[in-house]
């Protein structure tokens, strides 16, 4: 049940997944309360994962370099703040991303050179096994989530191998939800957040049948409210979560838990939501995905879900 004026209430119903017989608990990574998994003179990096995706969060100075050798599939880079600048290079060429922006980087070898320091998010699929092993919550995924199907990438982008960079400050538009970009493996909703606590009488509890939501807190303080359904096997019931996480942090919300996140800080509360693979329901809404022309949707025979 979405809150007042929440545009997600207009999403088309999706085919229901089989009734669950068991559940996965949510996983929370509080980067502000943990030592980084990688540390150097120029960058500190933290990693957390879910069933399908890895979140890398870095605080980097100019001169830092992040390399991927033999990356198995496309990954995403998000610059959440103004004043940050990076150069993303692959064999076919390089692109500069500056200020608030979203980039998608092809599989294979790549490098990210920090030109102006700040916060950098890198989102990978869980097929990046070297990074999966580093995650602070890796033990939470020693067993698979029974309600998340195996990851299947969406079609390759139009125009072949190159780095694609998109602005993260596109103006809001009436009838369009958020600021959504998709690649072949990952979708991000790059919002602006809101100042002040969210009204407790206008939350948006909802659920997803068969995909995770990665809620990445960039600013502020949140309570993630989650409730799992009761099934006939009471040994599989999970108690409600009302988990408080400040920024920076990641909440991995499993299906089919009903969930909503409540910003509670007096200043800016800002989440970035990510999904792996991209969401079909968001993609079916005309105009919602800002780079839809670059990244085709699967045809029905390819299995869009």
PDB file of C-alpha atoms in Angstrom:
ATOM      1  CA  UNK A   1       0.000   0.000   0.000  1.00  0.00           C
ATOM      2  CA  UNK A   2       1.838   3.062  -1.251  1.00  0.00           C
ATOM      3  CA  UNK A   3       1.605   6.405   0.503  1.00  0.00           C
ATOM      4  CA  UNK A   4      -0.288   9.446  -0.675  1.00  0.00           C
ATOM      5  CA  UNK A   5       0.736  10.647  -4.155  1.00  0.00           C
ATOM      6  CA  UNK A   6       3.254   7.801  -4.604  1.00  0.00           C
ATOM      7  CA  UNK A   7       3.562   7.223  -8.363  1.00  0.00           C
ATOM      8  CA  UNK A   8       4.434   3.551  -7.840  1.00  0.00           C
ATOM      9  CA  UNK A   9       0.762   2.936  -7.164  1.00  0.00           C
ATOM     10  CA  UNK A  10       0.309   3.151 -10.962  1.00  0.00           C
ATOM     11  CA  UNK A  11       2.607   0.203 -11.691  1.00  0.00           C
ATOM     12  CA  UNK A  12       1.002  -2.642 -13.607  1.00  0.00           C
ATOM     13  CA  UNK A  13       0.521  -5.865 -11.622  1.00  0.00           C
ATOM     14  CA  UNK A  14       3.168  -8.466 -12.398  1.00  0.00           C
ATOM     15  CA  UNK A  15       2.630 -12.233 -12.648  1.00  0.00           C
ATOM     16  CA  UNK A  16       2.796 -13.696  -9.181  1.00  0.00           C
ATOM     17  CA  UNK A  17       5.700 -15.913  -8.209  1.00  0.00           C
ATOM     18  CA  UNK A  18       5.065 -19.334  -6.680  1.00  0.00           C
ATOM     19  CA  UNK A  19       3.946 -19.203  -3.050  1.00  0.00           C
ATOM     20  CA  UNK A  20       7.011 -19.107  -0.783  1.00  0.00           C
ATOM     21  CA  UNK A  21       7.872 -22.029   1.442  1.00  0.00           C
ATOM     22  CA  UNK A  22      10.715 -20.288   3.254  1.00  0.00           C
ATOM     23  CA  UNK A  23      12.346 -16.894   3.583  1.00  0.00           C
ATOM     24  CA  UNK A  24      15.632 -15.045   3.834  1.00  0.00           C
ATOM     25  CA  UNK A  25      16.243 -12.456   6.516  1.00  0.00           C
ATOM     26  CA  UNK A  26      17.248  -8.951   5.543  1.00  0.00           C
ATOM     27  CA  UNK A  27      20.932  -8.045   5.699  1.00  0.00           C
ATOM     28  CA  UNK A  28      22.269  -4.706   6.917  1.00  0.00           C
ATOM     29  CA  UNK A  29      25.739  -3.243   6.436  1.00  0.00           C
ATOM     30  CA  UNK A  30      26.612  -0.157   8.464  1.00  0.00           C
ATOM     31  CA  UNK A  31      29.747   1.150   6.813  1.00  0.00           C
ATOM     32  CA  UNK A  32      30.041   3.980   9.344  1.00  0.00           C
ATOM     33  CA  UNK A  33      30.426   1.405  12.118  1.00  0.00           C
ATOM     34  CA  UNK A  34      32.886  -0.963  10.407  1.00  0.00           C
ATOM     35  CA  UNK A  35      36.502  -0.873   9.282  1.00  0.00           C
ATOM     36  CA  UNK A  36      36.859  -0.686   5.484  1.00  0.00           C
ATOM     37  CA  UNK A  37      37.553  -3.939   3.654  1.00  0.00           C
ATOM     38  CA  UNK A  38      40.194  -2.119   1.583  1.00  0.00           C
ATOM     39  CA  UNK A  39      42.352   0.723   2.852  1.00  0.00           C
ATOM     40  CA  UNK A  40      45.126   2.725   1.225  1.00  0.00           C
ATOM     41  CA  UNK A  41      46.581   6.214   1.500  1.00  0.00           C
ATOM     42  CA  UNK A  42      44.155   7.393  -1.183  1.00  0.00           C
ATOM     43  CA  UNK A  43      40.942   5.432  -0.589  1.00  0.00           C
ATOM     44  CA  UNK A  44      38.867   3.517   1.922  1.00  0.00           C
ATOM     45  CA  UNK A  45      36.377   1.013   0.486  1.00  0.00           C
ATOM     46  CA  UNK A  46      33.588  -1.010   2.054  1.00  0.00           C
ATOM     47  CA  UNK A  47      31.693  -3.898   0.426  1.00  0.00           C
ATOM     48  CA  UNK A  48      28.327  -5.532   1.122  1.00  0.00           C
ATOM     49  CA  UNK A  49      26.293  -7.971  -0.899  1.00  0.00           C
ATOM     50  CA  UNK A  50      22.918  -9.572  -1.450  1.00  0.00           C
ATOM     51  CA  UNK A  51      21.920 -12.611  -3.471  1.00  0.00           C
ATOM     52  CA  UNK A  52      22.545 -10.973  -6.857  1.00  0.00           C
ATOM     53  CA  UNK A  53      24.509  -7.740  -6.299  1.00  0.00           C
ATOM     54  CA  UNK A  54      27.550  -6.262  -4.531  1.00  0.00           C
ATOM     55  CA  UNK A  55      27.680  -2.668  -3.301  1.00  0.00           C
ATOM     56  CA  UNK A  56      31.114  -1.047  -3.147  1.00  0.00           C
ATOM     57  CA  UNK A  57      31.266   2.269  -1.304  1.00  0.00           C
ATOM     58  CA  UNK A  58      34.508   4.282  -1.410  1.00  0.00           C
ATOM     59  CA  UNK A  59      35.744   7.543   0.031  1.00  0.00           C
ATOM     60  CA  UNK A  60      38.594   8.447  -2.311  1.00  0.00           C
ATOM     61  CA  UNK A  61      41.133  11.193  -2.833  1.00  0.00           C
ATOM     62  CA  UNK A  62      42.451  12.485  -6.151  1.00  0.00           C
ATOM     63  CA  UNK A  63      44.911  10.008  -7.629  1.00  0.00           C
ATOM     64  CA  UNK A  64      43.187   6.864  -6.400  1.00  0.00           C
ATOM     65  CA  UNK A  65      42.684   4.170  -9.034  1.00  0.00           C
ATOM     66  CA  UNK A  66      40.187   1.309  -8.984  1.00  0.00           C
ATOM     67  CA  UNK A  67      40.858  -1.473 -11.488  1.00  0.00           C
ATOM     68  CA  UNK A  68      38.834  -4.445 -12.639  1.00  0.00           C
ATOM     69  CA  UNK A  69      40.642  -7.187 -14.529  1.00  0.00           C
ATOM     70  CA  UNK A  70      38.434  -9.741 -16.242  1.00  0.00           C
ATOM     71  CA  UNK A  71      35.227  -8.339 -14.792  1.00  0.00           C
ATOM     72  CA  UNK A  72      32.606 -10.934 -15.842  1.00  0.00           C
ATOM     73  CA  UNK A  73      29.799  -8.525 -16.738  1.00  0.00           C
ATOM     74  CA  UNK A  74      28.753  -4.894 -16.891  1.00  0.00           C
ATOM     75  CA  UNK A  75      28.865  -2.834 -13.691  1.00  0.00           C
ATOM     76  CA  UNK A  76      27.613   0.567 -12.580  1.00  0.00           C
ATOM     77  CA  UNK A  77      29.344   3.580 -11.030  1.00  0.00           C
ATOM     78  CA  UNK A  78      27.440   6.311  -9.200  1.00  0.00           C
ATOM     79  CA  UNK A  79      28.798   9.685  -8.143  1.00  0.00           C
ATOM     80  CA  UNK A  80      26.237  10.856  -5.591  1.00  0.00           C
ATOM     81  CA  UNK A  81      27.695  14.323  -4.994  1.00  0.00           C
ATOM     82  CA  UNK A  82      28.744  17.418  -6.897  1.00  0.00           C
ATOM     83  CA  UNK A  83      32.452  18.207  -7.049  1.00  0.00           C
ATOM     84  CA  UNK A  84      33.649  14.637  -7.698  1.00  0.00           C
ATOM     85  CA  UNK A  85      35.314  13.737 -11.005  1.00  0.00           C
ATOM     86  CA  UNK A  86      36.575  10.411 -12.351  1.00  0.00           C
ATOM     87  CA  UNK A  87      37.953   9.053 -15.610  1.00  0.00           C
ATOM     88  CA  UNK A  88      36.652   5.614 -16.605  1.00  0.00           C
ATOM     89  CA  UNK A  89      38.821   3.746 -19.080  1.00  0.00           C
ATOM     90  CA  UNK A  90      38.449   0.587 -21.151  1.00  0.00           C
ATOM     91  CA  UNK A  91      40.429  -0.638 -24.169  1.00  0.00           C
ATOM     92  CA  UNK A  92      38.036   1.102 -26.547  1.00  0.00           C
ATOM     93  CA  UNK A  93      38.417   4.513 -24.931  1.00  0.00           C
ATOM     94  CA  UNK A  94      37.650   6.550 -21.825  1.00  0.00           C
ATOM     95  CA  UNK A  95      34.954   8.865 -20.496  1.00  0.00           C
ATOM     96  CA  UNK A  96      34.965  11.454 -17.738  1.00  0.00           C
ATOM     97  CA  UNK A  97      32.118  11.563 -15.228  1.00  0.00           C
ATOM     98  CA  UNK A  98      31.782  14.599 -13.008  1.00  0.00           C
ATOM     99  CA  UNK A  99      29.295  15.728 -10.434  1.00  0.00           C
ATOM    100  CA  UNK A 100      26.162  13.729  -9.788  1.00  0.00           C
ATOM    101  CA  UNK A 101      26.149  11.017 -12.429  1.00  0.00           C
ATOM    102  CA  UNK A 102      25.590   7.356 -13.273  1.00  0.00           C
ATOM    103  CA  UNK A 103      27.889   5.326 -15.515  1.00  0.00           C
ATOM    104  CA  UNK A 104      27.779   1.797 -16.911  1.00  0.00           C
ATOM    105  CA  UNK A 105      31.065   0.043 -17.642  1.00  0.00           C
ATOM    106  CA  UNK A 106      31.383  -2.984 -19.950  1.00  0.00           C
ATOM    107  CA  UNK A 107      32.688  -6.381 -18.886  1.00  0.00           C
ATOM    108  CA  UNK A 108      36.403  -7.097 -19.100  1.00  0.00           C
ATOM    109  CA  UNK A 109      39.280  -4.863 -18.020  1.00  0.00           C
ATOM    110  CA  UNK A 110      38.579  -1.315 -16.835  1.00  0.00           C
ATOM    111  CA  UNK A 111      40.027   1.365 -14.606  1.00  0.00           C
ATOM    112  CA  UNK A 112      38.579   4.271 -12.655  1.00  0.00           C
ATOM    113  CA  UNK A 113      40.981   7.130 -11.938  1.00  0.00           C
ATOM    114  CA  UNK A 114      39.848   9.699  -9.387  1.00  0.00           C
ATOM    115  CA  UNK A 115      40.511  13.230 -10.652  1.00  0.00           C
ATOM    116  CA  UNK A 116      38.626  15.054  -7.874  1.00  0.00           C
ATOM    117  CA  UNK A 117      37.987  13.140  -4.685  1.00  0.00           C
ATOM    118  CA  UNK A 118      34.780  12.269  -2.877  1.00  0.00           C
ATOM    119  CA  UNK A 119      32.296   9.448  -2.520  1.00  0.00           C
ATOM    120  CA  UNK A 120      32.050   6.781  -5.212  1.00  0.00           C
ATOM    121  CA  UNK A 121      29.628   3.864  -5.456  1.00  0.00           C
ATOM    122  CA  UNK A 122      30.377   0.848  -7.629  1.00  0.00           C
ATOM    123  CA  UNK A 123      27.679  -1.785  -8.124  1.00  0.00           C
ATOM    124  CA  UNK A 124      28.594  -5.252  -9.380  1.00  0.00           C
ATOM    125  CA  UNK A 125      26.722  -8.496  -9.814  1.00  0.00           C
ATOM    126  CA  UNK A 126      27.589 -11.270  -7.390  1.00  0.00           C
ATOM    127  CA  UNK A 127      29.463 -12.953 -10.249  1.00  0.00           C
ATOM    128  CA  UNK A 128      32.434 -10.770  -9.226  1.00  0.00           C
ATOM    129  CA  UNK A 129      33.586 -13.518  -6.885  1.00  0.00           C
ATOM    130  CA  UNK A 130      36.721 -11.729  -5.652  1.00  0.00           C
ATOM    131  CA  UNK A 131      34.582  -8.869  -4.347  1.00  0.00           C
ATOM    132  CA  UNK A 132      31.860 -11.152  -2.994  1.00  0.00           C
ATOM    133  CA  UNK A 133      34.423 -12.732  -0.686  1.00  0.00           C
ATOM    134  CA  UNK A 134      35.361  -9.320   0.748  1.00  0.00           C
ATOM    135  CA  UNK A 135      31.839  -8.321   1.719  1.00  0.00           C
ATOM    136  CA  UNK A 136      31.283  -7.618   5.395  1.00  0.00           C
ATOM    137  CA  UNK A 137      28.034  -9.615   5.282  1.00  0.00           C
ATOM    138  CA  UNK A 138      29.267 -12.473   3.070  1.00  0.00           C
ATOM    139  CA  UNK A 139      28.208 -15.046   5.681  1.00  0.00           C
ATOM    140  CA  UNK A 140      24.570 -13.987   5.239  1.00  0.00           C
ATOM    141  CA  UNK A 141      24.664 -15.428   1.709  1.00  0.00           C
ATOM    142  CA  UNK A 142      26.371 -18.739   2.384  1.00  0.00           C
ATOM    143  CA  UNK A 143      22.990 -20.163   1.368  1.00  0.00           C
ATOM    144  CA  UNK A 144      20.820 -18.819  -1.431  1.00  0.00           C
ATOM    145  CA  UNK A 145      17.578 -16.948  -1.035  1.00  0.00           C
ATOM    146  CA  UNK A 146      14.859 -19.424  -2.097  1.00  0.00           C
ATOM    147  CA  UNK A 147      12.702 -16.631  -3.520  1.00  0.00           C
ATOM    148  CA  UNK A 148      15.273 -15.009  -5.848  1.00  0.00           C
ATOM    149  CA  UNK A 149      15.716 -16.696  -9.251  1.00  0.00           C
ATOM    150  CA  UNK A 150      19.149 -17.051 -10.863  1.00  0.00           C
ATOM    151  CA  UNK A 151      20.434 -13.803 -12.328  1.00  0.00           C
ATOM    152  CA  UNK A 152      19.855 -13.360 -16.052  1.00  0.00           C
ATOM    153  CA  UNK A 153      21.320 -10.293 -17.742  1.00  0.00           C
ATOM    154  CA  UNK A 154      19.194  -8.119 -20.007  1.00  0.00           C
ATOM    155  CA  UNK A 155      20.259  -7.455 -23.629  1.00  0.00           C
ATOM    156  CA  UNK A 156      23.512  -5.684 -24.423  1.00  0.00           C
ATOM    157  CA  UNK A 157      23.315  -1.943 -25.051  1.00  0.00           C
ATOM    158  CA  UNK A 158      22.848  -0.412 -28.470  1.00  0.00           C
ATOM    159  CA  UNK A 159      26.114   0.721 -30.059  1.00  0.00           C
ATOM    160  CA  UNK A 160      28.574  -1.836 -28.743  1.00  0.00           C
ATOM    161  CA  UNK A 161      31.300  -1.638 -26.127  1.00  0.00           C
ATOM    162  CA  UNK A 162      31.821   1.771 -24.575  1.00  0.00           C
ATOM    163  CA  UNK A 163      31.470   3.545 -21.264  1.00  0.00           C
ATOM    164  CA  UNK A 164      28.110   5.290 -20.940  1.00  0.00           C
ATOM    165  CA  UNK A 165      27.702   8.250 -18.573  1.00  0.00           C
ATOM    166  CA  UNK A 166      24.388   9.893 -17.638  1.00  0.00           C
ATOM    167  CA  UNK A 167      23.626  13.019 -15.582  1.00  0.00           C
ATOM    168  CA  UNK A 168      22.302  12.482 -12.080  1.00  0.00           C
ATOM    169  CA  UNK A 169      20.608  15.861 -11.838  1.00  0.00           C
ATOM    170  CA  UNK A 170      17.888  15.603 -14.499  1.00  0.00           C
ATOM    171  CA  UNK A 171      14.997  17.798 -13.375  1.00  0.00           C
ATOM    172  CA  UNK A 172      11.905  16.113 -11.911  1.00  0.00           C
ATOM    173  CA  UNK A 173       8.945  15.702 -14.227  1.00  0.00           C
ATOM    174  CA  UNK A 174       5.267  15.403 -13.453  1.00  0.00           C
ATOM    175  CA  UNK A 175       4.215  11.761 -13.631  1.00  0.00           C
ATOM    176  CA  UNK A 176       7.758  10.340 -13.652  1.00  0.00           C
ATOM    177  CA  UNK A 177       8.966   8.447 -10.589  1.00  0.00           C
ATOM    178  CA  UNK A 178      12.486   9.209  -9.424  1.00  0.00           C
ATOM    179  CA  UNK A 179      15.476   9.358 -11.747  1.00  0.00           C
ATOM    180  CA  UNK A 180      15.908   5.822 -13.073  1.00  0.00           C
ATOM    181  CA  UNK A 181      18.711   4.399 -15.207  1.00  0.00           C
ATOM    182  CA  UNK A 182      19.236   0.807 -16.250  1.00  0.00           C
ATOM    183  CA  UNK A 183      22.107  -1.215 -17.646  1.00  0.00           C
ATOM    184  CA  UNK A 184      22.167  -4.824 -18.751  1.00  0.00           C
ATOM    185  CA  UNK A 185      22.580  -6.081 -15.184  1.00  0.00           C
ATOM    186  CA  UNK A 186      21.704  -3.264 -12.773  1.00  0.00           C
ATOM    187  CA  UNK A 187      19.068  -0.540 -12.356  1.00  0.00           C
ATOM    188  CA  UNK A 188      19.447   2.496 -10.096  1.00  0.00           C
ATOM    189  CA  UNK A 189      16.944   5.060  -8.898  1.00  0.00           C
ATOM    190  CA  UNK A 190      18.938   8.208  -8.207  1.00  0.00           C
ATOM    191  CA  UNK A 191      16.733  10.381  -5.998  1.00  0.00           C
ATOM    192  CA  UNK A 192      17.325  13.710  -4.288  1.00  0.00           C
ATOM    193  CA  UNK A 193      16.057  12.637  -0.881  1.00  0.00           C
ATOM    194  CA  UNK A 194      14.030  14.855   1.400  1.00  0.00           C
ATOM    195  CA  UNK A 195      14.831  17.243   4.219  1.00  0.00           C
ATOM    196  CA  UNK A 196      13.409  16.364   7.601  1.00  0.00           C
ATOM    197  CA  UNK A 197      11.692  13.282   8.988  1.00  0.00           C
ATOM    198  CA  UNK A 198       9.197  11.416   6.853  1.00  0.00           C
ATOM    199  CA  UNK A 199       5.626  11.707   8.116  1.00  0.00           C
ATOM    200  CA  UNK A 200       4.724   8.499   9.954  1.00  0.00           C
ATOM    201  CA  UNK A 201       1.204   8.601   8.493  1.00  0.00           C
ATOM    202  CA  UNK A 202       2.460   8.621   4.894  1.00  0.00           C
ATOM    203  CA  UNK A 203       4.777   5.617   4.494  1.00  0.00           C
ATOM    204  CA  UNK A 204       4.720   3.289   1.464  1.00  0.00           C
ATOM    205  CA  UNK A 205       4.756  -0.368   2.538  1.00  0.00           C
ATOM    206  CA  UNK A 206       4.944  -2.700  -0.464  1.00  0.00           C
ATOM    207  CA  UNK A 207       6.615  -5.943  -1.485  1.00  0.00           C
ATOM    208  CA  UNK A 208       8.362  -7.619  -4.417  1.00  0.00           C
ATOM    209  CA  UNK A 209       7.608 -11.235  -5.263  1.00  0.00           C
ATOM    210  CA  UNK A 210      10.969 -12.339  -6.596  1.00  0.00           C
ATOM    211  CA  UNK A 211      13.681  -9.664  -6.514  1.00  0.00           C
ATOM    212  CA  UNK A 212      15.749  -7.882  -3.903  1.00  0.00           C
ATOM    213  CA  UNK A 213      15.873  -4.166  -3.232  1.00  0.00           C
ATOM    214  CA  UNK A 214      19.178  -2.598  -2.218  1.00  0.00           C
ATOM    215  CA  UNK A 215      18.492   0.584  -0.257  1.00  0.00           C
ATOM    216  CA  UNK A 216      21.744   2.512   0.056  1.00  0.00           C
ATOM    217  CA  UNK A 217      21.619   5.315   2.627  1.00  0.00           C
ATOM    218  CA  UNK A 218      23.800   8.185   1.455  1.00  0.00           C
ATOM    219  CA  UNK A 219      22.705  10.858   3.941  1.00  0.00           C
ATOM    220  CA  UNK A 220      20.711  11.017   7.117  1.00  0.00           C
ATOM    221  CA  UNK A 221      19.242   8.319   9.324  1.00  0.00           C
ATOM    222  CA  UNK A 222      16.636   5.660   8.518  1.00  0.00           C
ATOM    223  CA  UNK A 223      14.426   3.033  10.036  1.00  0.00           C
ATOM    224  CA  UNK A 224      13.800   0.133   7.643  1.00  0.00           C
ATOM    225  CA  UNK A 225      10.461  -1.474   8.475  1.00  0.00           C
ATOM    226  CA  UNK A 226      10.020  -5.063   7.203  1.00  0.00           C
ATOM    227  CA  UNK A 227       7.332  -7.695   7.697  1.00  0.00           C
ATOM    228  CA  UNK A 228       7.319 -11.211   6.288  1.00  0.00           C
ATOM    229  CA  UNK A 229       4.104 -13.097   5.466  1.00  0.00           C
ATOM    230  CA  UNK A 230       2.893 -16.002   7.528  1.00  0.00           C
ATOM    231  CA  UNK A 231       2.790 -19.332   5.739  1.00  0.00           C
ATOM    232  CA  UNK A 232       1.439 -22.684   6.909  1.00  0.00           C
ATOM    233  CA  UNK A 233       4.877 -23.753   8.179  1.00  0.00           C
ATOM    234  CA  UNK A 234       5.242 -21.636  11.298  1.00  0.00           C
ATOM    235  CA  UNK A 235       8.848 -22.740  11.728  1.00  0.00           C
ATOM    236  CA  UNK A 236       9.657 -20.468   8.768  1.00  0.00           C
ATOM    237  CA  UNK A 237       8.071 -17.331  10.237  1.00  0.00           C
ATOM    238  CA  UNK A 238      10.339 -14.308  10.726  1.00  0.00           C
ATOM    239  CA  UNK A 239       9.710 -11.545  13.241  1.00  0.00           C
ATOM    240  CA  UNK A 240       9.255  -7.982  12.009  1.00  0.00           C
ATOM    241  CA  UNK A 241      12.304  -5.764  11.540  1.00  0.00           C
ATOM    242  CA  UNK A 242      12.420  -2.102  12.515  1.00  0.00           C
ATOM    243  CA  UNK A 243      16.104  -1.641  11.817  1.00  0.00           C
ATOM    244  CA  UNK A 244      17.793   1.714  12.307  1.00  0.00           C
ATOM    245  CA  UNK A 245      20.673   2.473   9.931  1.00  0.00           C
ATOM    246  CA  UNK A 246      22.422   5.797   9.506  1.00  0.00           C
ATOM    247  CA  UNK A 247      24.488   6.737   6.460  1.00  0.00           C
ATOM    248  CA  UNK A 248      26.468   5.316   4.809  1.00  0.00           C
ATOM    249  CA  UNK A 249      24.818   1.923   4.942  1.00  0.00           C
ATOM    250  CA  UNK A 250      23.088  -0.728   2.857  1.00  0.00           C
ATOM    251  CA  UNK A 251      19.859  -2.581   3.571  1.00  0.00           C
ATOM    252  CA  UNK A 252      19.314  -5.676   1.423  1.00  0.00           C
ATOM    253  CA  UNK A 253      15.561  -6.237   1.418  1.00  0.00           C
ATOM    254  CA  UNK A 254      14.559  -9.761   0.373  1.00  0.00           C
ATOM    255  CA  UNK A 255      11.342 -10.814  -1.345  1.00  0.00           C
ATOM    256  CA  UNK A 256       8.530 -11.086  -0.465  1.00  0.00           C
ATOM    257  CA  UNK A 257       8.954  -9.006   2.695  1.00  0.00           C
ATOM    258  CA  UNK A 258       6.665  -5.989   2.920  1.00  0.00           C
ATOM    259  CA  UNK A 259       8.928  -3.003   3.475  1.00  0.00           C
ATOM    260  CA  UNK A 260       9.167   0.753   3.718  1.00  0.00           C
ATOM    261  CA  UNK A 261      12.006   3.048   4.772  1.00  0.00           C
ATOM    262  CA  UNK A 262      11.435   6.033   7.032  1.00  0.00           C
ATOM    263  CA  UNK A 263      13.915   8.904   7.122  1.00  0.00           C
ATOM    264  CA  UNK A 264      14.137  10.294  10.630  1.00  0.00           C
ATOM    265  CA  UNK A 265      17.013  12.814  10.598  1.00  0.00           C
ATOM    266  CA  UNK A 266      16.171  16.533  10.837  1.00  0.00           C
ATOM    267  CA  UNK A 267      18.451  17.283   7.863  1.00  0.00           C
ATOM    268  CA  UNK A 268      18.740  15.564   4.475  1.00  0.00           C
ATOM    269  CA  UNK A 269      17.674  11.925   4.284  1.00  0.00           C
ATOM    270  CA  UNK A 270      18.714  10.354   0.980  1.00  0.00           C
ATOM    271  CA  UNK A 271      18.488   6.793  -0.301  1.00  0.00           C
ATOM    272  CA  UNK A 272      19.643   5.359  -3.592  1.00  0.00           C
ATOM    273  CA  UNK A 273      17.721   2.212  -4.542  1.00  0.00           C
ATOM    274  CA  UNK A 274      19.299  -0.401  -6.797  1.00  0.00           C
ATOM    275  CA  UNK A 275      18.047  -3.629  -8.367  1.00  0.00           C
ATOM    276  CA  UNK A 276      19.819  -6.526 -10.069  1.00  0.00           C
ATOM    277  CA  UNK A 277      18.673  -7.360 -12.714  1.00  0.00           C
ATOM    278  CA  UNK A 278      16.650  -4.286 -13.824  1.00  0.00           C
ATOM    279  CA  UNK A 279      12.996  -4.081 -12.840  1.00  0.00           C
ATOM    280  CA  UNK A 280      10.482  -4.906 -15.541  1.00  0.00           C
ATOM    281  CA  UNK A 281       7.626  -2.949 -13.931  1.00  0.00           C
ATOM    282  CA  UNK A 282       9.630   0.276 -13.843  1.00  0.00           C
ATOM    283  CA  UNK A 283      10.834  -0.375 -17.398  1.00  0.00           C
ATOM    284  CA  UNK A 284       7.281  -0.769 -18.713  1.00  0.00           C
ATOM    285  CA  UNK A 285       6.313   2.735 -17.576  1.00  0.00           C
ATOM    286  CA  UNK A 286       6.823   5.138 -20.508  1.00  0.00           C
ATOM    287  CA  UNK A 287       9.404   7.782 -19.722  1.00  0.00           C
ATOM    288  CA  UNK A 288      10.471   6.416 -16.347  1.00  0.00           C
ATOM    289  CA  UNK A 289      13.818   4.942 -17.464  1.00  0.00           C
ATOM    290  CA  UNK A 290      15.863   7.879 -18.716  1.00  0.00           C
ATOM    291  CA  UNK A 291      18.307   5.845 -20.816  1.00  0.00           C
ATOM    292  CA  UNK A 292      15.819   3.299 -22.162  1.00  0.00           C
ATOM    293  CA  UNK A 293      16.875   3.964 -25.767  1.00  0.00           C
ATOM    294  CA  UNK A 294      20.380   2.721 -24.998  1.00  0.00           C
ATOM    295  CA  UNK A 295      19.381  -0.468 -23.163  1.00  0.00           C
ATOM    296  CA  UNK A 296      16.674  -2.667 -24.737  1.00  0.00           C
ATOM    297  CA  UNK A 297      14.264  -4.703 -22.660  1.00  0.00           C
ATOM    298  CA  UNK A 298      14.229  -8.472 -23.045  1.00  0.00           C
ATOM    299  CA  UNK A 299      11.678  -9.949 -25.398  1.00  0.00           C
ATOM    300  CA  UNK A 300       9.149 -12.250 -23.708  1.00  0.00           C
ATOM    301  CA  UNK A 301      10.885 -15.352 -25.022  1.00  0.00           C
ATOM    302  CA  UNK A 302      14.120 -14.250 -23.316  1.00  0.00           C
ATOM    303  CA  UNK A 303      12.468 -14.218 -19.917  1.00  0.00           C
ATOM    304  CA  UNK A 304      12.145 -10.632 -18.717  1.00  0.00           C
ATOM    305  CA  UNK A 305      11.622 -11.674 -15.112  1.00  0.00           C
TER     306      UNK A 305
END
